[in-house]
Tab-separated table of C-alpha atoms in Angstrom:
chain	number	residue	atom	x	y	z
A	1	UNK	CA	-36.446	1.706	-29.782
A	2	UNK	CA	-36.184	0.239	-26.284
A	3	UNK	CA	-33.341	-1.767	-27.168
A	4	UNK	CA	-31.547	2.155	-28.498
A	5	UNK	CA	-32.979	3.429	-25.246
A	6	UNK	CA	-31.535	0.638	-23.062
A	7	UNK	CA	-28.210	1.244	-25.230
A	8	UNK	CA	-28.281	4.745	-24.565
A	9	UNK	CA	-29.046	4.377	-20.789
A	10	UNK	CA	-25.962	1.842	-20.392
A	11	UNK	CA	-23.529	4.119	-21.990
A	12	UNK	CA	-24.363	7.121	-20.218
A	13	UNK	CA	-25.001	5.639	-16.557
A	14	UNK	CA	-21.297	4.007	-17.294
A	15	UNK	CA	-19.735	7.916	-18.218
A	16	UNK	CA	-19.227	6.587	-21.685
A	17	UNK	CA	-20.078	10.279	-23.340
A	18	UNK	CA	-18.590	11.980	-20.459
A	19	UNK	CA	-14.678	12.014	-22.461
A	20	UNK	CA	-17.406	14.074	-25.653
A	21	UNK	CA	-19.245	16.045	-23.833
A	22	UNK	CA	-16.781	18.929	-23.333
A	23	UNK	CA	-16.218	19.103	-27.157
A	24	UNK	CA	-20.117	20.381	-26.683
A	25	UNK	CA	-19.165	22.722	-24.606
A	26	UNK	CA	-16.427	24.269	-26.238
A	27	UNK	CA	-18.747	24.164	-29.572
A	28	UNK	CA	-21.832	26.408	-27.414
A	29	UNK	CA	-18.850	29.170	-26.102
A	30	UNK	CA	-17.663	29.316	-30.123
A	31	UNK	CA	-21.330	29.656	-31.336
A	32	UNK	CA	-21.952	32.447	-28.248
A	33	UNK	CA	-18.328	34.042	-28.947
A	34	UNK	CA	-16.343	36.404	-26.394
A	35	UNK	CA	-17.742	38.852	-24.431
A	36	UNK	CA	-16.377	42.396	-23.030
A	37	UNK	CA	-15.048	41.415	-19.162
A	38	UNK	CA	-17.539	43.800	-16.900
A	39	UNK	CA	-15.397	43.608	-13.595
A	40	UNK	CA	-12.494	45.861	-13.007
A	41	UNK	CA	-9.546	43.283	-13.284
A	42	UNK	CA	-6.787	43.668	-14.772
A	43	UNK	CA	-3.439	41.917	-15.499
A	44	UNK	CA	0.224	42.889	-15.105
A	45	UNK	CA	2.355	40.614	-17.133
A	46	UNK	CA	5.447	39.204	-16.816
A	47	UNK	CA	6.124	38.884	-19.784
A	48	UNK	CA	8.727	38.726	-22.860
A	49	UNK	CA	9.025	42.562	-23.369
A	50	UNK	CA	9.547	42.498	-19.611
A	51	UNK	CA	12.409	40.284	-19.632
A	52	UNK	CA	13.756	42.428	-22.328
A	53	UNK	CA	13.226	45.715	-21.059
A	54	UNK	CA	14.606	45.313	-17.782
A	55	UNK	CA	17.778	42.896	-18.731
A	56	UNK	CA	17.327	40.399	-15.983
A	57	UNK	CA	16.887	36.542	-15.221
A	58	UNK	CA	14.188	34.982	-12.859
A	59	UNK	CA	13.105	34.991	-10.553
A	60	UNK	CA	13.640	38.710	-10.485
A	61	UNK	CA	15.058	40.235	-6.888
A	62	UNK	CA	11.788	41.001	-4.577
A	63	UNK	CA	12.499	44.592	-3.708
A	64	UNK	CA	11.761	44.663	-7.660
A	65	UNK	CA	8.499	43.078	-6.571
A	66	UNK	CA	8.482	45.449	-3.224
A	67	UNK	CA	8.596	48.452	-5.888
A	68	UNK	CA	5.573	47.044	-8.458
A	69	UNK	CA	3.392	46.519	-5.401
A	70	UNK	CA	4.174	50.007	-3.507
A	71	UNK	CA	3.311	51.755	-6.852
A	72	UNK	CA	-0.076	49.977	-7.632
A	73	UNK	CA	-1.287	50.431	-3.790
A	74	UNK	CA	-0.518	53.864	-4.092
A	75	UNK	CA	-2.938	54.293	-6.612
A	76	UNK	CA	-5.566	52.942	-4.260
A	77	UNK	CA	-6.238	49.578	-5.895
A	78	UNK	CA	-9.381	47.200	-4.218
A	79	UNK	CA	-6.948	44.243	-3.689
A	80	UNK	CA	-3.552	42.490	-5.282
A	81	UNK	CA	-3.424	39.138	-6.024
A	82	UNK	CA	0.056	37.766	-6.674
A	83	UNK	CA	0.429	34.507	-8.650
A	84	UNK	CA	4.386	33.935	-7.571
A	85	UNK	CA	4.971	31.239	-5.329
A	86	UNK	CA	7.411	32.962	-2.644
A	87	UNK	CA	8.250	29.725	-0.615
A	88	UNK	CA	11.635	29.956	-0.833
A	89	UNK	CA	14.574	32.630	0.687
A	90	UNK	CA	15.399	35.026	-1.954
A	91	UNK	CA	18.874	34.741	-3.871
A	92	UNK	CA	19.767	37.995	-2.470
A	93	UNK	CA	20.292	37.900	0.978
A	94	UNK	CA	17.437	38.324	3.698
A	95	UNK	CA	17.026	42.048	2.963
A	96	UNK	CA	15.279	41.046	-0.245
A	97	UNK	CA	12.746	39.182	1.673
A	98	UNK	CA	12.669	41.698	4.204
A	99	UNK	CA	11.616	44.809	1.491
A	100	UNK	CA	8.933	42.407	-0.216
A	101	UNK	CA	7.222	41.690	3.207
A	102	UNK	CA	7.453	45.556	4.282
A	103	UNK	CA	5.883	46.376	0.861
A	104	UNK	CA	3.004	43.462	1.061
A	105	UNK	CA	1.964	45.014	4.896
A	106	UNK	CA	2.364	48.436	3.656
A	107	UNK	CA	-0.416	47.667	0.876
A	108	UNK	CA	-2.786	45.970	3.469
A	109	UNK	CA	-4.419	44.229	0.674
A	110	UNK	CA	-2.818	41.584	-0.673
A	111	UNK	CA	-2.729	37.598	-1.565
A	112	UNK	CA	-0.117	35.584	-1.490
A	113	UNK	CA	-0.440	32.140	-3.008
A	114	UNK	CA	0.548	28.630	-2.240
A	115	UNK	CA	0.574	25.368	-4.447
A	116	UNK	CA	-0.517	22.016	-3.579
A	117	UNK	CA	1.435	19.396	-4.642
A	118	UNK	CA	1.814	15.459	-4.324
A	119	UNK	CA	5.116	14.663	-3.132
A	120	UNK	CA	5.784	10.626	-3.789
A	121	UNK	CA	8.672	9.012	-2.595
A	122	UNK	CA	9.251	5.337	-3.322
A	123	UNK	CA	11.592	3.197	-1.498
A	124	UNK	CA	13.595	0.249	-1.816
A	125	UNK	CA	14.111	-1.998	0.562
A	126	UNK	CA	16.919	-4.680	0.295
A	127	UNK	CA	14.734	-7.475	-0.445
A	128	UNK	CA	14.028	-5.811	-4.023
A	129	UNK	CA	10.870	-4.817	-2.526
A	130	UNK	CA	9.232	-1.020	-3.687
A	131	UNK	CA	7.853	1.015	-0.741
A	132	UNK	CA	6.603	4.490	-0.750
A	133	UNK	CA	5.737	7.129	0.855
A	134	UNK	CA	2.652	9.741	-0.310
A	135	UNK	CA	2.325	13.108	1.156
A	136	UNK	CA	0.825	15.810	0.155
A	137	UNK	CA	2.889	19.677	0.466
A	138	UNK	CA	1.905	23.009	0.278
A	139	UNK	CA	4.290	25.583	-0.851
A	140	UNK	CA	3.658	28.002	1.769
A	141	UNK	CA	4.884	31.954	1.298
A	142	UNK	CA	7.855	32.526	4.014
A	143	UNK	CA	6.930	34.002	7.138
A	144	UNK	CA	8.602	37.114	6.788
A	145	UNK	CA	6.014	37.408	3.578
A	146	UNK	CA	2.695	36.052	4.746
A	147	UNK	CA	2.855	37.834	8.122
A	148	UNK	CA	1.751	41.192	6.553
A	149	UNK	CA	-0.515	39.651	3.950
A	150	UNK	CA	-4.478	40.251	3.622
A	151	UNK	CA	-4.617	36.449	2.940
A	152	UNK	CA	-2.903	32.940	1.837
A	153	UNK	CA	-4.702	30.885	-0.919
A	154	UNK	CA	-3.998	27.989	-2.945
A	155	UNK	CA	-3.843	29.137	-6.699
A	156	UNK	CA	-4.148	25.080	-8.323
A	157	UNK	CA	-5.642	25.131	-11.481
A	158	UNK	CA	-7.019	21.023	-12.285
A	159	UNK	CA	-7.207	20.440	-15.939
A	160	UNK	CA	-9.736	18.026	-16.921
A	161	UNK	CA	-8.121	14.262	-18.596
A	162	UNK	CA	-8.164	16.017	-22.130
A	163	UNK	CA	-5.782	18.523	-20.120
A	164	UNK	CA	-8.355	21.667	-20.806
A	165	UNK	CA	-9.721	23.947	-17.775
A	166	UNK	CA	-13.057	24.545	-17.149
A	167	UNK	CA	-13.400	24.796	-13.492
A	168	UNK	CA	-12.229	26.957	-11.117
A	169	UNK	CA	-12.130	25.869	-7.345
A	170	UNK	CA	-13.481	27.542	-4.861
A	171	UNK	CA	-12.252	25.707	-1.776
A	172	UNK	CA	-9.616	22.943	-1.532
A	173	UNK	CA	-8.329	21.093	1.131
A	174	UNK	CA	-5.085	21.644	2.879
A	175	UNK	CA	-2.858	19.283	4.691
A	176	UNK	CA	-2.876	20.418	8.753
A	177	UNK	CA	-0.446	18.540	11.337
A	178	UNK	CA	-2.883	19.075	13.661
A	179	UNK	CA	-6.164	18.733	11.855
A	180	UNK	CA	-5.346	16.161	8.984
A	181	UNK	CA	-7.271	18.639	6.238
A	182	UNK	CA	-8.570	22.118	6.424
A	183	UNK	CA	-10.238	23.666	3.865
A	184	UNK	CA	-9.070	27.009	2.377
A	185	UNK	CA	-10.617	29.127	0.197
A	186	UNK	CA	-8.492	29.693	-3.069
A	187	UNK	CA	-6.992	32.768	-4.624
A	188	UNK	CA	-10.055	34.017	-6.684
A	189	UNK	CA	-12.325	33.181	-3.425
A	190	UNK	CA	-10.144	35.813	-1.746
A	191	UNK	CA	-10.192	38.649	-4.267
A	192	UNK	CA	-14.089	38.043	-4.424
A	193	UNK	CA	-14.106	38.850	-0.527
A	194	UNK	CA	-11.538	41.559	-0.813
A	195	UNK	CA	-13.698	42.964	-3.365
A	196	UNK	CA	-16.828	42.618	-0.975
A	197	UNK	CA	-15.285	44.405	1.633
A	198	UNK	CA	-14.130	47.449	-0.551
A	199	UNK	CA	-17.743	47.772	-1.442
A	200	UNK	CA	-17.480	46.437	-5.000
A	201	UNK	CA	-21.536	44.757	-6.125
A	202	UNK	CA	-20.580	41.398	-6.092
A	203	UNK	CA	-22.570	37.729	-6.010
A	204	UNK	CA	-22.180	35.682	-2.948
A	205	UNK	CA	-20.159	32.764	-2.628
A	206	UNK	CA	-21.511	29.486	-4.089
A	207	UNK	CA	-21.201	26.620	-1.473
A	208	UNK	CA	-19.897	24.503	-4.119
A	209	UNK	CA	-16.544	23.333	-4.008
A	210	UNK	CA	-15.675	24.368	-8.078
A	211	UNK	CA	-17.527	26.219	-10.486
A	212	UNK	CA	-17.299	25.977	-14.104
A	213	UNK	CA	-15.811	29.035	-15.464
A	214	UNK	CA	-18.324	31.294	-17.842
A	215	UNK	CA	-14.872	32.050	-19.644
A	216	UNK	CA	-15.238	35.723	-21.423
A	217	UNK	CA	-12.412	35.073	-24.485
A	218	UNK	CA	-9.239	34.164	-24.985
A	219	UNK	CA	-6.043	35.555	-24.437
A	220	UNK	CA	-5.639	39.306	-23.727
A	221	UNK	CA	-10.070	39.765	-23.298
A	222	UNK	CA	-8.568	41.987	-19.675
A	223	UNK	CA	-6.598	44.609	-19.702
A	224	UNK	CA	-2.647	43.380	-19.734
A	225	UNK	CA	-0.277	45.909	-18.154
A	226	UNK	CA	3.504	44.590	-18.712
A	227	UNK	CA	5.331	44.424	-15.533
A	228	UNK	CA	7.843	46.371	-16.456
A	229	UNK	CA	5.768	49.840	-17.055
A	230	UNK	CA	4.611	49.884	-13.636
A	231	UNK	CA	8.358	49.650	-12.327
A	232	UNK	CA	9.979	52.111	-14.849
A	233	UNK	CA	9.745	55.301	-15.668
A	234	UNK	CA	6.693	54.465	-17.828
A	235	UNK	CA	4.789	54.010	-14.679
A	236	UNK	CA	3.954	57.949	-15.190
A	237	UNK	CA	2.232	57.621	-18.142
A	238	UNK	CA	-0.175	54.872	-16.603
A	239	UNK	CA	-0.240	56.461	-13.435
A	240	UNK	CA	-4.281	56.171	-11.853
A	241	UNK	CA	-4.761	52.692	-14.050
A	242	UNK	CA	-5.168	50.374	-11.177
A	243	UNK	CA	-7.621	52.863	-9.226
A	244	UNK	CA	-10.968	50.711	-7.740
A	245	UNK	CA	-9.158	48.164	-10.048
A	246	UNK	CA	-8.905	43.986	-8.876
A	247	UNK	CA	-4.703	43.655	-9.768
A	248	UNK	CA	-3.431	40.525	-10.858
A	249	UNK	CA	0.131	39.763	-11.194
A	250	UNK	CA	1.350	36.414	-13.201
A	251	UNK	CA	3.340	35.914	-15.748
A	252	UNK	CA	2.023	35.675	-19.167
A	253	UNK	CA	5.337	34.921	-21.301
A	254	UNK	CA	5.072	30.634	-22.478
A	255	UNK	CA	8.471	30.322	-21.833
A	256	UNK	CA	7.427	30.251	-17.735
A	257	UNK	CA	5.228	27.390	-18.881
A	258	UNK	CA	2.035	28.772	-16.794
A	259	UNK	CA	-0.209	28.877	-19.924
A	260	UNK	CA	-3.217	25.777	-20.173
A	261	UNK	CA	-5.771	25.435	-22.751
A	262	UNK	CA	-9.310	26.396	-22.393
A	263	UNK	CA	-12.113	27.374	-24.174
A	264	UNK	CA	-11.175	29.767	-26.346
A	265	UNK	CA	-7.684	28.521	-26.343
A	266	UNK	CA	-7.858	25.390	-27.686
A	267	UNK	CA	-4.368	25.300	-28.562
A	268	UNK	CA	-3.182	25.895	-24.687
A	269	UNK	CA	-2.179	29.300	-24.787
A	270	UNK	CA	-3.872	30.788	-21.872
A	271	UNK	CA	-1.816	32.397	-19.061
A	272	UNK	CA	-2.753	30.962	-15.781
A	273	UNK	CA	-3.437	34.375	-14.331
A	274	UNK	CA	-6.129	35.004	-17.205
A	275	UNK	CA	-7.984	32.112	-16.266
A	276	UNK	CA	-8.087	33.471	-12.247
A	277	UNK	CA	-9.252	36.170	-14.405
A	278	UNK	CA	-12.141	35.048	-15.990
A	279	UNK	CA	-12.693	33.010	-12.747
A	280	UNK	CA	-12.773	36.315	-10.589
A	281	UNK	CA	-15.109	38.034	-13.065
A	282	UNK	CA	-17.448	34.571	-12.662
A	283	UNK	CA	-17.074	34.566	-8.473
A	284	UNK	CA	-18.181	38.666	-8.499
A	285	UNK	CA	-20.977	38.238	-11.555
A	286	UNK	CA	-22.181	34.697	-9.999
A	287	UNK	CA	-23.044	33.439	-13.758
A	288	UNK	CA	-20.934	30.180	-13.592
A	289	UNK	CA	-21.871	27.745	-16.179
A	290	UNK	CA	-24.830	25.374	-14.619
A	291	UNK	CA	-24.651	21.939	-15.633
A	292	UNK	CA	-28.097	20.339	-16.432
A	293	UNK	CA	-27.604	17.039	-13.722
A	294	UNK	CA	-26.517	13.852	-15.545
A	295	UNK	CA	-29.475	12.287	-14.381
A	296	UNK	CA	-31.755	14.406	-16.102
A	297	UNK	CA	-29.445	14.500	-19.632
A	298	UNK	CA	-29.736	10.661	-19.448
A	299	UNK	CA	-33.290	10.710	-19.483
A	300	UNK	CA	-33.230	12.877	-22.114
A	301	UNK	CA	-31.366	10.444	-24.439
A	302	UNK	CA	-33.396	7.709	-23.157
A	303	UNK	CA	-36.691	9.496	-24.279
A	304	UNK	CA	-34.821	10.676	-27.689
A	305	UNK	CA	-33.913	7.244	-28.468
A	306	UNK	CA	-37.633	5.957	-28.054
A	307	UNK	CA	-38.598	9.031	-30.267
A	308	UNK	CA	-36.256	8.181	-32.927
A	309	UNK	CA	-37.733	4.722	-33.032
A	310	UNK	CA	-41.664	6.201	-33.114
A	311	UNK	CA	-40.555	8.334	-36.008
A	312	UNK	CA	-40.265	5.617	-37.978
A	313	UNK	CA	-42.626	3.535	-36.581
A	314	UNK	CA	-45.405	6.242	-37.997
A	315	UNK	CA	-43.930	8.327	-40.871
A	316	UNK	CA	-42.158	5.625	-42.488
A	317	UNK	CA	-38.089	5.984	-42.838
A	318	UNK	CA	-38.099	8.761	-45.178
A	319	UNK	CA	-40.255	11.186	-43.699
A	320	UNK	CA	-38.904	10.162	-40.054
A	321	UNK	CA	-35.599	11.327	-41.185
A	322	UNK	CA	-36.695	14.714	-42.016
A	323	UNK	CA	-38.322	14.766	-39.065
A	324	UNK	CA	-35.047	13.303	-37.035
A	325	UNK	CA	-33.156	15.959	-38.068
A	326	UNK	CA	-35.653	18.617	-37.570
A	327	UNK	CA	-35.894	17.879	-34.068
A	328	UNK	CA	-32.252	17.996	-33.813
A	329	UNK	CA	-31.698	21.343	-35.246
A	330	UNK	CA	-34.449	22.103	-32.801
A	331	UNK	CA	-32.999	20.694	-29.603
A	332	UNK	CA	-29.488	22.233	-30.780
A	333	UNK	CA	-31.197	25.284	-30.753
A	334	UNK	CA	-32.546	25.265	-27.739
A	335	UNK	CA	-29.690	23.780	-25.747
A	336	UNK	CA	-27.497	26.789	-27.680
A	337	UNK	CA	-30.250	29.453	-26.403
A	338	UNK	CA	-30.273	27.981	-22.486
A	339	UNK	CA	-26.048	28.684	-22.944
A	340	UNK	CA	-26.399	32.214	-24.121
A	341	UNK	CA	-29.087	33.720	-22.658
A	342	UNK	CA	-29.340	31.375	-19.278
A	343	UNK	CA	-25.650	29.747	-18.982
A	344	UNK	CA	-27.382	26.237	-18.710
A	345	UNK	CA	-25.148	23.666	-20.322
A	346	UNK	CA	-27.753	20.603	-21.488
A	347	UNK	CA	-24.984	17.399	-22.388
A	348	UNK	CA	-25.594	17.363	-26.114
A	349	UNK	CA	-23.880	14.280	-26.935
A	350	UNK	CA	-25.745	11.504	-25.113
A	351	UNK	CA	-29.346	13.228	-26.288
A	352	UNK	CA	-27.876	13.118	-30.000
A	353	UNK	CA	-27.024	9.727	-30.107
A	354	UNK	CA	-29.825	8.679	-28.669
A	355	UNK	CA	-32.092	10.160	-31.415
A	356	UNK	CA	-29.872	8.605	-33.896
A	357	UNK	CA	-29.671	5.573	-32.627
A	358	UNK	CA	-33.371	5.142	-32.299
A	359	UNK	CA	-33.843	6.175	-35.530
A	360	UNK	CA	-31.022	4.092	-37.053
A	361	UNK	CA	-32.095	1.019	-35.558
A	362	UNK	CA	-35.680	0.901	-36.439
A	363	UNK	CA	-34.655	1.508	-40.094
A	364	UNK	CA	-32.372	-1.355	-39.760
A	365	UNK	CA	-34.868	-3.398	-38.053
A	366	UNK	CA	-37.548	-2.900	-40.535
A	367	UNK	CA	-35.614	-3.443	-43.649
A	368	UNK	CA	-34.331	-6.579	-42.462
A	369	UNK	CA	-37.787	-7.876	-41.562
A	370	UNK	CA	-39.087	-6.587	-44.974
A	371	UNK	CA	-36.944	-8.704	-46.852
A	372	UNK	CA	-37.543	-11.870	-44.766
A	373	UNK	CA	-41.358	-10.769	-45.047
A	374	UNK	CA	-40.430	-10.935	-48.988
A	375	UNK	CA	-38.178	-13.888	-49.093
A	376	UNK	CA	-41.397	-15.944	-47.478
A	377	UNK	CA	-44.067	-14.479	-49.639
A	378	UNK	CA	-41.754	-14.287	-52.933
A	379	UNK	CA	-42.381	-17.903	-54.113
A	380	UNK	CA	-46.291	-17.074	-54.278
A	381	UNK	CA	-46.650	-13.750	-55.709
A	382	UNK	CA	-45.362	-11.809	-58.684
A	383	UNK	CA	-42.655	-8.915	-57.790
A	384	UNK	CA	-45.427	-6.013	-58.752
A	385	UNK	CA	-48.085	-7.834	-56.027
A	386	UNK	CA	-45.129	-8.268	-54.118
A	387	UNK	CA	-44.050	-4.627	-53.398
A	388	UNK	CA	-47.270	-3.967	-52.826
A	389	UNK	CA	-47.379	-6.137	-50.411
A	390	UNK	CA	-44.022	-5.222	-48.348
A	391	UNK	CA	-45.544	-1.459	-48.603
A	392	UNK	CA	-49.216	-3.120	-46.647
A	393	UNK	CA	-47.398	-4.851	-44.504
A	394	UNK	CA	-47.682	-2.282	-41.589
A	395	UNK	CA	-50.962	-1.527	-41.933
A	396	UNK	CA	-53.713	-3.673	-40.746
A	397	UNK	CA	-55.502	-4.713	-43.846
A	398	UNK	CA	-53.277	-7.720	-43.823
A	399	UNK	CA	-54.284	-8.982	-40.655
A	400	UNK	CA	-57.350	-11.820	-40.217
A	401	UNK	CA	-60.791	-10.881	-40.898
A	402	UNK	CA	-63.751	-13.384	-41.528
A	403	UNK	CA	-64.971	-12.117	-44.977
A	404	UNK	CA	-68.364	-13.943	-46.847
A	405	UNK	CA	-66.687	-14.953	-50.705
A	406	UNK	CA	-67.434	-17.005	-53.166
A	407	UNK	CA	-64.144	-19.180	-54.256
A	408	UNK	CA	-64.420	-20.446	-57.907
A	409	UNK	CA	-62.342	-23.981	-58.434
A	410	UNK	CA	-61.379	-23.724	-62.403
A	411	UNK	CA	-58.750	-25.773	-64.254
A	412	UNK	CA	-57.965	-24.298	-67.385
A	413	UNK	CA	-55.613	-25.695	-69.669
């Protein structure tokens, strides 16, 4: 059991269960299943219908934008948040610009984005020799844009290694010529404090620099409004839609390649602007997912893995099985009921192996010492004394005790 426990201890002090334990946590959002979005968000799409509908390539001309965004402020929306990177002159002449930035200050209320990016240049020199250069950019909106804005955020979404999002950021640094780094709050950051200042009950601000993201469902759990409703003649029928309503405007369609996999999208078909979504709706409920601190999972495995051991050590193998798995239906149950009803997330993995382990190896231990115990003893003693024997062997009455017998010497022929 200590040896498990040591095991145990190693692996999880090195981040060895770290590349399992988000397979845990997709398994406890499964079990809890989705849940109706509470804050008023919702999405208009670019998506494939648009494309069809309005018969034109992207990036679409920005008095087309100018036009989506002057019909959702008038119907007094709390804020817009725009997921197009703008950091570039429009195809269309300076007028284009020019109606887009009129439109953005007319609305008073909404963020632009920008996109961190590393920007790598190696070199080679004439000696053969490879140089480089490392910068880091940020795609800026264009003056004429960001001038009339409410804000500027960065919008980056960081998949984990197994290239799924859980986390949101809350505040990431940007490059400054002046200051080397400054820290900005992102695009959901923003919304939450537009929302805050249009009076909307929301949680503060965590200090933290990411949150995990208490992700409601998959694709299409907000309300998706195609982009193309809002700037047609359809925009009468959904006329008073975005009233005291959070807008978001992304695209949606694959083709644009903005779509990541998630929880509930396992596949990676979640549109970047649902998963500001579901971040939003975390920021304003403040019921991120907590992570139980990796100090405190590990010593949970570490005590598992000596319980394992004791299982055996006083039930026998058997009965400590039963018992094994008993306490990890238990534990599962427990770690499932912190997710749903307290959005604690207990690392599973480390906690489960442990338990095994302990058990596993004091049933190997002891059935390789039982048949050493028997290969010694099996030259004396018939197979029936034998057994019974192997079965005594943990229990005391084979240990020395000074006894008063009589010994009878006989030799019968």
């Amino acid at each position: 059991g200590s040896g498990a426990a040591l095991c145990v201890a190693a692996r999880a002090l090195t981040g060895s269960f770290e590349r399992w334990e988000p397979l845990w946590l997709a398994q406890l959002f499964e079990l809890r299943g989705a849940r109706p979005p509470t804050a008023p968000i919702v999405i208009v799409s670019i998506d494939e219908s648009t494309f069809q509908e309005l018969n034109l390539p992207w990036p679409f001309p920005r008095a087309l934008h100018a036009k989506l965004i002057d019909r959702i402020s008038a119907d007094g929306p709390i804020a817009i948040g725009v997921d197009v990177i703008f950091d570039s002159p429009s195809m269309f002449g300076p007028k284009d610009d020019e109606a887009l930035g009129a439109a953005i200050a007319r609305a008073g209320n909404v963020v632009l984005v920008a996109a961190g990016a590393q920007d790598d240049q190696p070199l080679i020199a004439r000696d053969g020799r490879v140089t480089g250069v490392e910068r880091e950019v940020s795609n800026l909106p264009l003056p004429v844009l960001r001038q009339g804005a409410a804000a500027v955020a960065p919008i980056n979404l960081i998949p984990d290694p197994d290239g799924h999002v859980r986390r949101a950021p809350v505040r990431i640094a940007v490059p400054d010529p002046q200051k080397g780094y400054e820290w900005w709050l992102t695009l959901d950051a923003r919304l939450h404090q537009q929302a805050e200042k249009a009076g909307l009950p929301v949680k503060p601000l965590p200090d933290a620099r990411d949150v995990l993201i208490n992700f409601r469902g998959g694709p299409r759990t907000f309300q998706w409004v195609p982009y193309y409703r809002v700037v047609t003649d359809d925009f009468k029928e959904i006329k008073g839609l975005f009233r005291g309503k959070i807008v978001l405007i992304g695209a949606t369609s694959e083709v644009q390649h903005d779509v990541f996999a998630t929880a509930f999208a396992g596949a990676g078909t979640m549109p970047g602007v649902e998963i500001h979504a579901n971040a939003l709706e975390t920021l304003i409920r403040g019921d991120s997912i907590r992570a139980v601190p990796r100090a405190v999972s590990t010593a949970l495995a570490i005590v598992c893995a000596l319980v394992g051991s004791l299982l055996v050590v006083r039930l026998q193998a058997f009965r400590g099985l039963l018992i094994t798995l008993a306490v990890l239906v238990v534990s599962g149950l427990a770690a499932y009921a912190g997710f749903r009803y307290g959005d604690f997330w207990l690392r599973g993995v480390g906690c489960t192996v442990g338990l095994l382990l302990g058990y596993g190896a004091t049933v190997v231990e002891n059935f390789v010492s039982a048949q050493l115990y028997k290969r010694r003893l099996s030259p004396f003693f018939s197979p029936d004394v034998l057994r019974a024997l192997v079965r005594a062997r943990d229990v005391e009455s084979l240990g020395p005790r000074r006894r008063v017998a009589t010994v009878l010497f006989s030799d019968i022929r």
